[in-house]
Coordinates of C-alpha atoms in Angstrom, one line a residue:
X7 CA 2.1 8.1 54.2
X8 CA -0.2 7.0 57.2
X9 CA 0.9 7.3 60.4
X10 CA -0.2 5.8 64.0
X11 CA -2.4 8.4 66.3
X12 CA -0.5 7.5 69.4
X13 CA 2.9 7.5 70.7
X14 CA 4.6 3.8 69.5
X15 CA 7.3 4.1 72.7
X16 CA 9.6 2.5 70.8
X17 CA 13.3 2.9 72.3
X18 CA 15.6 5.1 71.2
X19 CA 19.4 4.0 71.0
X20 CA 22.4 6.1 70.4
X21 CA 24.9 3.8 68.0
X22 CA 27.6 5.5 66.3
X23 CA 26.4 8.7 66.3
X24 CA 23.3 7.8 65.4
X25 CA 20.0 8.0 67.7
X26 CA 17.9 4.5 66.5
X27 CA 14.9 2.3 67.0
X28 CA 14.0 -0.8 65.4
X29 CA 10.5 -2.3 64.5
X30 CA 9.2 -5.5 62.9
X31 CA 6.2 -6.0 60.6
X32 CA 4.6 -9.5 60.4
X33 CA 1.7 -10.4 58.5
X34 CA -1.1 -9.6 61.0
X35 CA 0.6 -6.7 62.9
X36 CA 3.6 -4.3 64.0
X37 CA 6.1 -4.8 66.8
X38 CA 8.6 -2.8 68.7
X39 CA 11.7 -4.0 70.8
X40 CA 10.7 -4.6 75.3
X41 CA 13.2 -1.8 76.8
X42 CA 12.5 -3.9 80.1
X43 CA 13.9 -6.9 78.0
X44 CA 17.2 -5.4 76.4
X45 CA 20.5 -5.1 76.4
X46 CA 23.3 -2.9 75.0
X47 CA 26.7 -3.8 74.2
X48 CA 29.5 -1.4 73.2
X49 CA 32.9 -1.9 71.8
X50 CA 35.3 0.5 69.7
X51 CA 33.1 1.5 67.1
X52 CA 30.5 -1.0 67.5
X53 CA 27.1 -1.7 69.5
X54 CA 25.4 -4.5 69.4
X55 CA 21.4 -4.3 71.1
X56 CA 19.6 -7.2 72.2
X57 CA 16.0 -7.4 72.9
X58 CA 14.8 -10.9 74.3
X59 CA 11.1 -9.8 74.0
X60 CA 8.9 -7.5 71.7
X61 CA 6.0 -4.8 72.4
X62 CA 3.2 -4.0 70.1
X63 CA -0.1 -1.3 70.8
X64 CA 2.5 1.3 71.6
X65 CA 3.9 -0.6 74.2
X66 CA 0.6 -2.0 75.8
X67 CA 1.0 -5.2 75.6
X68 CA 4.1 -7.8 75.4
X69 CA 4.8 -10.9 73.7
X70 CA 7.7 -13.3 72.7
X71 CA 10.0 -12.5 70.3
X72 CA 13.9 -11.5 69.4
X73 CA 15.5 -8.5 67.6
X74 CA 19.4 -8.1 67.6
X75 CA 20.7 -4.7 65.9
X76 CA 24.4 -4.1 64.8
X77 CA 25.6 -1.2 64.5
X78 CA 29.3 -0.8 63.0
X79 CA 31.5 2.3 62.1
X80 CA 34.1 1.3 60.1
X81 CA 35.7 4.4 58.9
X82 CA 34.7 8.1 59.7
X83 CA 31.3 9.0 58.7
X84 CA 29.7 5.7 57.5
X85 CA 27.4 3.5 59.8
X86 CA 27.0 0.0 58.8
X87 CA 23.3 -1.4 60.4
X88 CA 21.7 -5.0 60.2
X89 CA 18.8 -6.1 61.9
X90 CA 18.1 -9.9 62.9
X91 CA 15.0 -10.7 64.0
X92 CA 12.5 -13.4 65.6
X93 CA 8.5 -13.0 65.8
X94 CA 5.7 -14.8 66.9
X95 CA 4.0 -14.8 63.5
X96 CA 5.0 -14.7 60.2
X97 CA 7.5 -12.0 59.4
X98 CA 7.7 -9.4 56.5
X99 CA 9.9 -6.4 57.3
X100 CA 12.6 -5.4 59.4
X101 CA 12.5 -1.6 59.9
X102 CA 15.4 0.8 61.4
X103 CA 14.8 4.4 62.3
X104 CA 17.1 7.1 62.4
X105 CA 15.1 9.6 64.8
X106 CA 15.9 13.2 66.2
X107 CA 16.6 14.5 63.0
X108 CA 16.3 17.9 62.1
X109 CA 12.6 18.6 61.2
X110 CA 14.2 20.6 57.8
X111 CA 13.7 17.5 55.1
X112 CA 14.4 17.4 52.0
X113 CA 15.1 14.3 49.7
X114 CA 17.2 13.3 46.5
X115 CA 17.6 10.5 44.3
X116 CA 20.5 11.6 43.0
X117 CA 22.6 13.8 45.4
X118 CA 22.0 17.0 43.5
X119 CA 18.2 18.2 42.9
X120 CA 16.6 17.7 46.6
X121 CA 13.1 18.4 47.1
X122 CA 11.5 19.2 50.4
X123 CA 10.0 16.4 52.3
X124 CA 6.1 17.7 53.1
X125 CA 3.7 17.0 55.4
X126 CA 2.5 13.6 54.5
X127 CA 6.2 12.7 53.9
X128 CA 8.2 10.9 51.3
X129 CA 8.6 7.4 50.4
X130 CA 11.1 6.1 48.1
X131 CA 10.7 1.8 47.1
X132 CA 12.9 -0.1 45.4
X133 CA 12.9 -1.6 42.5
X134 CA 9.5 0.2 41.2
X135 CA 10.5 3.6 41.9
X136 CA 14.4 4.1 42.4
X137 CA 16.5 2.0 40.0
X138 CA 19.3 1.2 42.9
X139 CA 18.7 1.5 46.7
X140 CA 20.2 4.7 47.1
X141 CA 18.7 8.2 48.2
X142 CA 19.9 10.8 49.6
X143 CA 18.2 13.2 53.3
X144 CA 19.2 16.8 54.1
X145 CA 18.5 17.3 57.4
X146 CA 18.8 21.0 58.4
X147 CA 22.6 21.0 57.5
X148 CA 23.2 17.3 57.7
X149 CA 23.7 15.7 53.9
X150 CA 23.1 11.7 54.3
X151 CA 23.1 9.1 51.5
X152 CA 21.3 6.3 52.6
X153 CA 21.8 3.1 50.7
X154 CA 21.4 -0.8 51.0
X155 CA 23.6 -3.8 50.0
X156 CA 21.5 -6.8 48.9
X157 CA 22.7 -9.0 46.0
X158 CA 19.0 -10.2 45.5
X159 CA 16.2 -8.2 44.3
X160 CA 13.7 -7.7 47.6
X161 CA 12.1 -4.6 48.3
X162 CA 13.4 -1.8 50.4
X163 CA 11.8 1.4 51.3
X164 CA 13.0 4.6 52.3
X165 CA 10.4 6.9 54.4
X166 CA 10.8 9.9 55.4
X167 CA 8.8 11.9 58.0
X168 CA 8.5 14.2 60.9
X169 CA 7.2 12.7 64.1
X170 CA 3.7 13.5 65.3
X171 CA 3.3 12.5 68.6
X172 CA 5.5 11.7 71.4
X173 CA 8.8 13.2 73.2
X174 CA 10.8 13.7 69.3
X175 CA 7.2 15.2 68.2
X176 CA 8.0 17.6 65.3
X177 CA 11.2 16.3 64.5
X178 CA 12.5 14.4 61.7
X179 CA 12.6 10.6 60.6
X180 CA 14.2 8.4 58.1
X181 CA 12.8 4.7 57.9
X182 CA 14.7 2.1 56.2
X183 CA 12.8 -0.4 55.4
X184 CA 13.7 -4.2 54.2
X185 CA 11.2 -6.7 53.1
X186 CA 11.6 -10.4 52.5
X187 CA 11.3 -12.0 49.7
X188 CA 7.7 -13.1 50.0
X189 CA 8.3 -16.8 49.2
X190 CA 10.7 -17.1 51.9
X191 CA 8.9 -15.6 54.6
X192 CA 9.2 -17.1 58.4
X193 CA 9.0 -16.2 61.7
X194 CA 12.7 -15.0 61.6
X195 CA 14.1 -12.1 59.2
X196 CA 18.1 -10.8 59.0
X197 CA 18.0 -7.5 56.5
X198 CA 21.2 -6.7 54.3
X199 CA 23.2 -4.1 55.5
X200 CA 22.0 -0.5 55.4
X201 CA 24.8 1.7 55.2
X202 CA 24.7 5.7 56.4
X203 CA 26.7 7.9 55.0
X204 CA 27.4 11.2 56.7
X205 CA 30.6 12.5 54.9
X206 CA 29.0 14.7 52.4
X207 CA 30.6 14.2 49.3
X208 CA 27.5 12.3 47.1
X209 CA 29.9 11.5 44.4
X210 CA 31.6 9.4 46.8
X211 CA 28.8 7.7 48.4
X212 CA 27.4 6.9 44.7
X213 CA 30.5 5.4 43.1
X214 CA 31.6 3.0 46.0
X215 CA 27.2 2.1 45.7
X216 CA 27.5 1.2 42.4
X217 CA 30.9 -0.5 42.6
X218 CA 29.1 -2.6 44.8
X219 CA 26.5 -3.4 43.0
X220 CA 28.3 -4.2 40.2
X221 CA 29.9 -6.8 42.0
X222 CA 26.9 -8.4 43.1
X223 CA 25.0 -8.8 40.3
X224 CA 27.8 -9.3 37.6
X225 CA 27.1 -6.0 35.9
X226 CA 29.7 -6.0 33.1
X227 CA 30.4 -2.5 31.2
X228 CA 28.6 -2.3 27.9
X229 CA 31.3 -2.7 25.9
X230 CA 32.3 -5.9 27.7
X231 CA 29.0 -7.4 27.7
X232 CA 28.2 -11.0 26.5
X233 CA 24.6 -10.6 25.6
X234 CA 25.2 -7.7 22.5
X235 CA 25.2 -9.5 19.5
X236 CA 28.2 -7.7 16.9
X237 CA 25.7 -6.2 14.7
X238 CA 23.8 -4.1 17.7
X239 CA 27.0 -2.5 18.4
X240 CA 26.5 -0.5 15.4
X241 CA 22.8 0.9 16.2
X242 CA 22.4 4.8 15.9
X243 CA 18.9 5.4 15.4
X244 CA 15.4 3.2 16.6
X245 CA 12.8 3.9 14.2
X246 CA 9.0 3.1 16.1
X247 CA 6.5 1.8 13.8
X248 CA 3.1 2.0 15.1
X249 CA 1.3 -0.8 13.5
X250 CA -2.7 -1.0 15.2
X251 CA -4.1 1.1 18.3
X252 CA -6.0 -0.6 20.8
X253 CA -9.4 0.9 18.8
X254 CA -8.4 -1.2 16.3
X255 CA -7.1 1.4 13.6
X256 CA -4.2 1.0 11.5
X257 CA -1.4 3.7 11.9
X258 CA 0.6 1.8 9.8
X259 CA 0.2 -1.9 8.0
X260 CA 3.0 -3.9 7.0
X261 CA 4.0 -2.6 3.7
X262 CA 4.0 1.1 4.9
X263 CA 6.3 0.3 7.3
X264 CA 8.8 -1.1 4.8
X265 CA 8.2 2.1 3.1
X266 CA 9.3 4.1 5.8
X267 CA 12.0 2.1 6.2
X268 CA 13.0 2.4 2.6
X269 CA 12.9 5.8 3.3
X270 CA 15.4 6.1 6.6
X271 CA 17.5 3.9 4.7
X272 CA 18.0 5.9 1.4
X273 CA 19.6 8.4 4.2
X274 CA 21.7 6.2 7.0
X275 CA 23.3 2.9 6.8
X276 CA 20.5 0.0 7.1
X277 CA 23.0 -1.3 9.7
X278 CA 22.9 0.9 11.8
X279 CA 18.6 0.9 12.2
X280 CA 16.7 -1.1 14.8
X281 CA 12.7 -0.9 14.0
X282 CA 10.7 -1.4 16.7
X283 CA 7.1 -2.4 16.3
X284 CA 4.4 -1.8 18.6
X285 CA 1.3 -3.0 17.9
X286 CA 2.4 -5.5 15.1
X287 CA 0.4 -8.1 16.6
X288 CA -3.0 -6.4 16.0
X289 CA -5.0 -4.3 18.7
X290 CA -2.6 -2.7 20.7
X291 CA -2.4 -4.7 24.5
X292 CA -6.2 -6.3 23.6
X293 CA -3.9 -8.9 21.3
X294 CA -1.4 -8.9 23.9
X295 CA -0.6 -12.8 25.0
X296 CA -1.7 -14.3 21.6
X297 CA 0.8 -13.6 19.3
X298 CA 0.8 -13.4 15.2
X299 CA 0.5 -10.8 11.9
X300 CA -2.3 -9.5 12.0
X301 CA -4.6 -9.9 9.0
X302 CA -6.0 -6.0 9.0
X303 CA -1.7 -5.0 8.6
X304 CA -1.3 -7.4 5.7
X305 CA -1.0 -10.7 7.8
X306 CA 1.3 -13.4 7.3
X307 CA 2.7 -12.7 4.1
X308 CA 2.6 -8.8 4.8
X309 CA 4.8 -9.5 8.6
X310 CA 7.3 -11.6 5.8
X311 CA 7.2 -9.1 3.3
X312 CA 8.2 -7.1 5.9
X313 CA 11.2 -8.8 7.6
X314 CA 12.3 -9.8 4.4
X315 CA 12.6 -6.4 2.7
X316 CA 14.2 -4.8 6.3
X317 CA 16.9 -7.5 5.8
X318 CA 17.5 -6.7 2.6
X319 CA 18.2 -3.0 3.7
X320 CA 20.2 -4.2 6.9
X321 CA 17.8 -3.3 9.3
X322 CA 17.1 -5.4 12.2
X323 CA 13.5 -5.7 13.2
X324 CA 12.2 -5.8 16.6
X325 CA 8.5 -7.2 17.5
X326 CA 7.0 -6.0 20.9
X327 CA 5.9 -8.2 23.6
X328 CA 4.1 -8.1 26.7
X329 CA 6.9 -9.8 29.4
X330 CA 3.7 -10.3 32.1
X331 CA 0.5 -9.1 30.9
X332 CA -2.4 -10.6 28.5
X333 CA -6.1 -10.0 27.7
X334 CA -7.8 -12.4 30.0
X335 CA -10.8 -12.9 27.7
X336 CA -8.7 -14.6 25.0
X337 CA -9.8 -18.0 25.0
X338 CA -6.7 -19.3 25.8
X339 CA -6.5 -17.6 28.8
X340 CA -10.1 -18.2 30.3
X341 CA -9.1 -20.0 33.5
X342 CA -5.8 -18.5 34.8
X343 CA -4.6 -20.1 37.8
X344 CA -4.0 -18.0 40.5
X345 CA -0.7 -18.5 41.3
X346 CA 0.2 -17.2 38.0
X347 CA -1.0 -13.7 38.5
X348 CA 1.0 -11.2 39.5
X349 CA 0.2 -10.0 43.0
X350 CA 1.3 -8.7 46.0
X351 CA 3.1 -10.4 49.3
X352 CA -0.1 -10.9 50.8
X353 CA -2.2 -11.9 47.7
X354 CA -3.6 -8.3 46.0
X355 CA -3.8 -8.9 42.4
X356 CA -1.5 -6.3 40.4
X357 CA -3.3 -4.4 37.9
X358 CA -1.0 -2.0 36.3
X359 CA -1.4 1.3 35.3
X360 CA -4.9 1.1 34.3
X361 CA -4.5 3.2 31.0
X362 CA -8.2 4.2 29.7
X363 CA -8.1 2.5 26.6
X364 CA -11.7 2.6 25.9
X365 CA -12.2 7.1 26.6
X366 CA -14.7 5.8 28.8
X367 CA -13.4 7.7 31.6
X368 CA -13.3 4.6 34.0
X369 CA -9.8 3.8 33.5
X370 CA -11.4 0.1 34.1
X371 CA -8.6 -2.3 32.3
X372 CA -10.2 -5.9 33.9
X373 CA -9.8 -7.7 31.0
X374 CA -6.5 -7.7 31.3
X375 CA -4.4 -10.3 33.4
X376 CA -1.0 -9.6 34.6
X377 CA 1.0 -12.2 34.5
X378 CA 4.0 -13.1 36.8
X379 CA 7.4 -14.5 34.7
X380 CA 8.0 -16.3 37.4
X381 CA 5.8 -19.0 36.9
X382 CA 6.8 -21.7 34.5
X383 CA 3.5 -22.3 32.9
X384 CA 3.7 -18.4 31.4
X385 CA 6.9 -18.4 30.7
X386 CA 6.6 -21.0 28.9
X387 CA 3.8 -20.5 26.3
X388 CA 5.6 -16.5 25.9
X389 CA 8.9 -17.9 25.1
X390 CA 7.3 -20.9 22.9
X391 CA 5.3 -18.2 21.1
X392 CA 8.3 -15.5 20.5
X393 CA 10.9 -18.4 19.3
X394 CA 8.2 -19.7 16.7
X395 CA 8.0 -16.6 15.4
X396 CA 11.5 -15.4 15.0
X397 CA 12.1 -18.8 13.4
X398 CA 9.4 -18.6 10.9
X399 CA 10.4 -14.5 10.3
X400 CA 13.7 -14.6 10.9
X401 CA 13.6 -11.5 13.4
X402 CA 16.7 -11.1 15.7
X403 CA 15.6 -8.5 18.2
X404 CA 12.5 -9.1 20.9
X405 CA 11.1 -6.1 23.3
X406 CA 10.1 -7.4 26.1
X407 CA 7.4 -5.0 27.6
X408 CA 7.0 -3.9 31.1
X409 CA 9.5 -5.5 32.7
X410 CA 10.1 -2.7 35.1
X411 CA 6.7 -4.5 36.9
X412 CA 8.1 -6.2 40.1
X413 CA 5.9 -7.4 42.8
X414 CA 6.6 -9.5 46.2
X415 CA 4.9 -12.1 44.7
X416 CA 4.4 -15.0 47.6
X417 CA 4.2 -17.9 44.5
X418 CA 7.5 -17.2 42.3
X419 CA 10.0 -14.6 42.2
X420 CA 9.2 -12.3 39.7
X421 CA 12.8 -10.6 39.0
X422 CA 13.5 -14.9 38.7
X423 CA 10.9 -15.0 35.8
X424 CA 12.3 -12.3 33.7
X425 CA 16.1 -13.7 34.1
X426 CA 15.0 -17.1 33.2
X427 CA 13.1 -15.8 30.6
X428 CA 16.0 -13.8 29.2
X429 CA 17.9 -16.5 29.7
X430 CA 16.1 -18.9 27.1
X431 CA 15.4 -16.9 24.6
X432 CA 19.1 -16.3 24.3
X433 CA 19.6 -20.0 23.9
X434 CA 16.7 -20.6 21.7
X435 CA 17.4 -17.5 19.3
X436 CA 21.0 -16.9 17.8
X437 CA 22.6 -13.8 17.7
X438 CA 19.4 -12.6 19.3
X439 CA 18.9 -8.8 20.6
X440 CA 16.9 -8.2 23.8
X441 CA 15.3 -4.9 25.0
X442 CA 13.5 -4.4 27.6
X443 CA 11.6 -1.3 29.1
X444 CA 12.9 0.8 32.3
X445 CA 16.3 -0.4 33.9
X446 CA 16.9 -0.9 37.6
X447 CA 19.9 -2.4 38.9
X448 CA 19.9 -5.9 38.7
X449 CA 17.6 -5.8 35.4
X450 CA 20.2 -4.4 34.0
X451 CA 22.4 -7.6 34.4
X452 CA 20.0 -9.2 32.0
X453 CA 19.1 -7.3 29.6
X454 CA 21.6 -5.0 27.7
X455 CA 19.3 -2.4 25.6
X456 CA 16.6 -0.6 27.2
X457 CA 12.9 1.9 26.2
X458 CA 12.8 4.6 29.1
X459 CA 11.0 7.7 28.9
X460 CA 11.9 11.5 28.8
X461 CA 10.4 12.0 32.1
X462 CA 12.2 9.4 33.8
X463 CA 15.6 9.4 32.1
X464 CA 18.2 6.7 34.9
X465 CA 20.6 7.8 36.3
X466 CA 24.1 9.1 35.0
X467 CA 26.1 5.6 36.3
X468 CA 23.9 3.4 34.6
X469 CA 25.4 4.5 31.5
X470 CA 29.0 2.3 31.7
X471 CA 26.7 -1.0 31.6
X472 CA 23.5 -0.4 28.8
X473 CA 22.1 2.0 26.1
X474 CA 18.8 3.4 25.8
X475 CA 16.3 4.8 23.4
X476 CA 13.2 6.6 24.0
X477 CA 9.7 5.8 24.8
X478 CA 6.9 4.7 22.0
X479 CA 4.7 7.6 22.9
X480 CA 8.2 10.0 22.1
X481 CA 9.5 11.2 18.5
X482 CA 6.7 11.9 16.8
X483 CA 7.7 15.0 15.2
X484 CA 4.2 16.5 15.8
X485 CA 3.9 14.8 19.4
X486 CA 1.4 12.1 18.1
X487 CA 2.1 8.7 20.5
X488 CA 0.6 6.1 17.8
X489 CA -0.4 2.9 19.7
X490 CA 0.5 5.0 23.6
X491 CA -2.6 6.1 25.7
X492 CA -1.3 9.9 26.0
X493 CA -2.4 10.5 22.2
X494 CA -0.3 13.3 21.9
X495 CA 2.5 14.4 24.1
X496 CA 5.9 17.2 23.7
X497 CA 6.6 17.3 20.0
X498 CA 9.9 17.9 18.3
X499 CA 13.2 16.2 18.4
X500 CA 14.7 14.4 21.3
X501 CA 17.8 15.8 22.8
X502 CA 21.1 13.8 22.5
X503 CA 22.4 12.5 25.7
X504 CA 25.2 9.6 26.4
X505 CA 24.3 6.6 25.8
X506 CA 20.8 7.4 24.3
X507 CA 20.2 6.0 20.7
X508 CA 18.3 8.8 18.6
X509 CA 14.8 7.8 18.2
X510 CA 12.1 8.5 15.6
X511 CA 8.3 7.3 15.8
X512 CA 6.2 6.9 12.9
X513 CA 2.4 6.8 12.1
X514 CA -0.3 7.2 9.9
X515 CA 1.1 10.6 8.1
X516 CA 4.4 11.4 9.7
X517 CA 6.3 11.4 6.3
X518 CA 4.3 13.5 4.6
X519 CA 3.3 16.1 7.1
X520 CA 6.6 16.0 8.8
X521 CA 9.7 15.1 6.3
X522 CA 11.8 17.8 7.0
X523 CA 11.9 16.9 10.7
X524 CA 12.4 13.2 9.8
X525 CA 15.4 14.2 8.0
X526 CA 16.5 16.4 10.0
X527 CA 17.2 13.9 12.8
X528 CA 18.1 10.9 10.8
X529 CA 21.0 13.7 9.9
X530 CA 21.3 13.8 13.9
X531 CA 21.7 10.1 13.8
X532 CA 24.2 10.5 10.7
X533 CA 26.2 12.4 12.3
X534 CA 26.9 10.3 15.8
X535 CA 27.8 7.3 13.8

């Protein structure tokens, strides 16, 4: 986190035991409320402040402007705040600050594990870091869950600091931050409510949060769900095939994947296997946007061959897709406007994670173009591409890759693009199975099955509404991630956990150098059925 080198002066409020300030962020600078210009209203268990002018340069200079801040406590402990706001240019955040905490920091995402906050502090963002805006601040002895109700998917961030200059110098901060949706920026911003929770009891604060947010996005419990088709309810095990790495070498062409699944079927119920195929497409993310067998993995009649014989043993087959990212020097894709990239509220182009495909050392991935959902043109040609393909194959599952991307794009509404997109392929495909990678809240209201990695395992609530299996680069008996960048990563078996389908991976080897393990967790699987 950066910080200002001089004292901001904003004014401090005391609100239902609270101390507070407010700030604004437009698009060409950062404003704080005029103390000469404000007002402060209190009633049983409310105040209301009311700034007819803003400050900016730390209180140097004045302008127009309007900031109202509510206030509310509406049972013991728990501090409703909104924020509505006027600026003389183009607004993007509304900020609140709780201020003159104790300097002792330390931060959760769950209510349990805390880490200390350091020196450079700690920021939290929603939706690409923390699946639900909810964290938790221990300050000294003070235990506060911090959460925001918002029934669209806009960024908030949580910040949190000690003070290095001015009169609360060296003592702690918590930011909470709301952005607006990027298409709908104005001169005027109101945030959802932030809610402060001061009671102490996590389990509390995190059940009436996600009772809330099930409202607002129409989460419905996994067993309720419309979008599981009959036969997915009977999955136990994912198998991963790993068709072609990015270098271009086969792991495993068509007809060695129908072996392995020969194999995992001779020991489990067919029904009860979901394959899952990344890199079927040829050159693993270089292939990405132009979709088909690939001729090197036994091509058209080799991807048939394939879906044919896994039907025949009752296992569905699952292709992978990228949801918002091709190669950009595929012909097809040689003049990309730029309102379909995927960038940021004021125009930086998103570029991913940058893996270093080539070993080059560079980690330089401009060939690829990531796309935004959102716009109708992408959409389009991925959901034309997908459906011709499960007609022609007859596949009933689609992976839908990096979807837990989410930028404020200022052209389309990303979260938008991947609900539409669910959306039609539902209508286009029957009885059709959609996965996508990493859950957050709302997400999870659109797609019902879900890849998420060891390291990053959500949260225990999330479990009532979705199921999950593990990563591509996991289940490897000897660690090996196929098509994934790491190469090799923690072997052995995954652990069981609720709501976690057992996972296998296989490539170029695994059954011969590794059957005992393989049938040792397909046993696993056996036995959860």
């Amino acid at each position: 986190m950066h910080f200002a080198s001089f004292d901001l002066c904003d004014p401090v409020f005391d609100a239902c035991g609270l101390r507070l300030s407010a700030q604004l962020v437009t698009l060409e600078n950062f404003y704080g409320i005029d103390a000469e210009r404000t007002r402060v209203e209190t009633g049983a268990g409310r105040v209301r402040v009311v700034a007819s002018g803003l400050r900016f340069a730390g209180g140097q200079r004045r302008c127009g402007g309007s900031l109202e801040l509510v206030a509310e406590a509406r049972e013991p402990g728990v501090v409703r705040l909104r924020v509505a706001a006027t600026a003389p240019a183009t607004l993007r955040c509304a900020k609140l600050v709780l201020r003159d905490l104790d300097p002792a920091l330390a931060a959760s995402t769950d209510g349990a594990s805390f880490a200390p906050v350091a020196d450079h502090g700690e920021l939290f963002s929603y939706p690409m870091r923390i699946p639900t805006p909810l964290v938790w601040l221990r300050a000294g002895g003070d235990v506060l869950a911090l959460r925001c109700e918002d029934d669209r998917v806009r960024e908030k961030r949580f910040a949190f600091s000690r003070e290095r200059v001015g009169p609360l110098a060296g003592r702690g901060a918590a930011e909470l931050i709301f952005e607006e949706s990027a298409p709908r920026f104005a001169a005027k911003v109101a945030t959802p409510a932030f809610v402060v929770d001061r009671r102490g009891d996590a389990a509390r604060a995190e059940a009436e949060h996600v009772a809330w947010t099930e409202r607002a996005f129409g989460l419905a419990p996994w067993e309720a769900r419309g979008d599981v088709p009959r036969w997915a309810r009977d999955l136990r095990l994912v198998a991963v095939l790993h068709g072609m790495h990015w270098s271009g070498r086969v792991l495993l062409d068509y007809a060695q994947m129908l072996d392995v699944l020969r194999f995992v079927a001779a020991r489990i119920d067919g029904r009860h296997v979901l394959a899952y195929l990344p890199g079927w497409e040829g050159r693993y993310y270089w292939q990405y946007g132009d979709y088909r067998p690939e001729p090197a993995l036994g091509g058209d009649a080799g991807f048939a061959a394939l879906c044919d014989g896994a039907r025949a043993l009752g296992v569905h087959v699952m292709p992978m897709f990228g949801a918002n990212c091709v190669n950009r020097t595929l012909p097809k894709y040689a003049a990309l406007p730029d309102a379909m990239h995927m960038k940021s509220a004021t125009g930086n182009r998103f570029h991913g994670n940058t893996p270093d495909w080539d070993l080059s050392r560079a980690h330089d991935t401009g060939w690829q173009a990531w796309l935004n959902p959102g716009h109708p043109d992408w959409r389009d040609d991925l959901a034309g591409q997908i459906e011709s393909l499960a007609a022609r194959f007859g596949f009933d599952a689609v992976f839908l890759d990096t979807t837990e991307v989410w930028t404020n794009d200022p052209d389309h509404d990303v979260f938008d693009g991947y609900r539409a997109l669910g959306a039609r392929l539902r209508a286009a495909i029957p009885d059709v199975l959609l996965a996508a990678e990493y859950d957050y809240d709302a997400l999870a209201a659109c797609f019902p099955l879900f890849q998420r990695a060891w390291w990053t395992r959500a949260p225990a609530w999330s479990r009532r509404f979705v199921r999950r299996f593990a990563h591509l680069c996991e289940g490897e008996p000897e660690g090996r991630t196929g098509v994934h960048e790491f190469g090799a990563w923690k072997p052995g078996a995954i652990p069981a956990e609720p709501g976690l389908l057992a996972t296998i991976a296989f490539q170029d080897g695994t059954l011969e150098r590794s059957g005992d393990a393989v049938e040792a967790a397909i046993a696993a699987a056996c036995a959860s059925s």
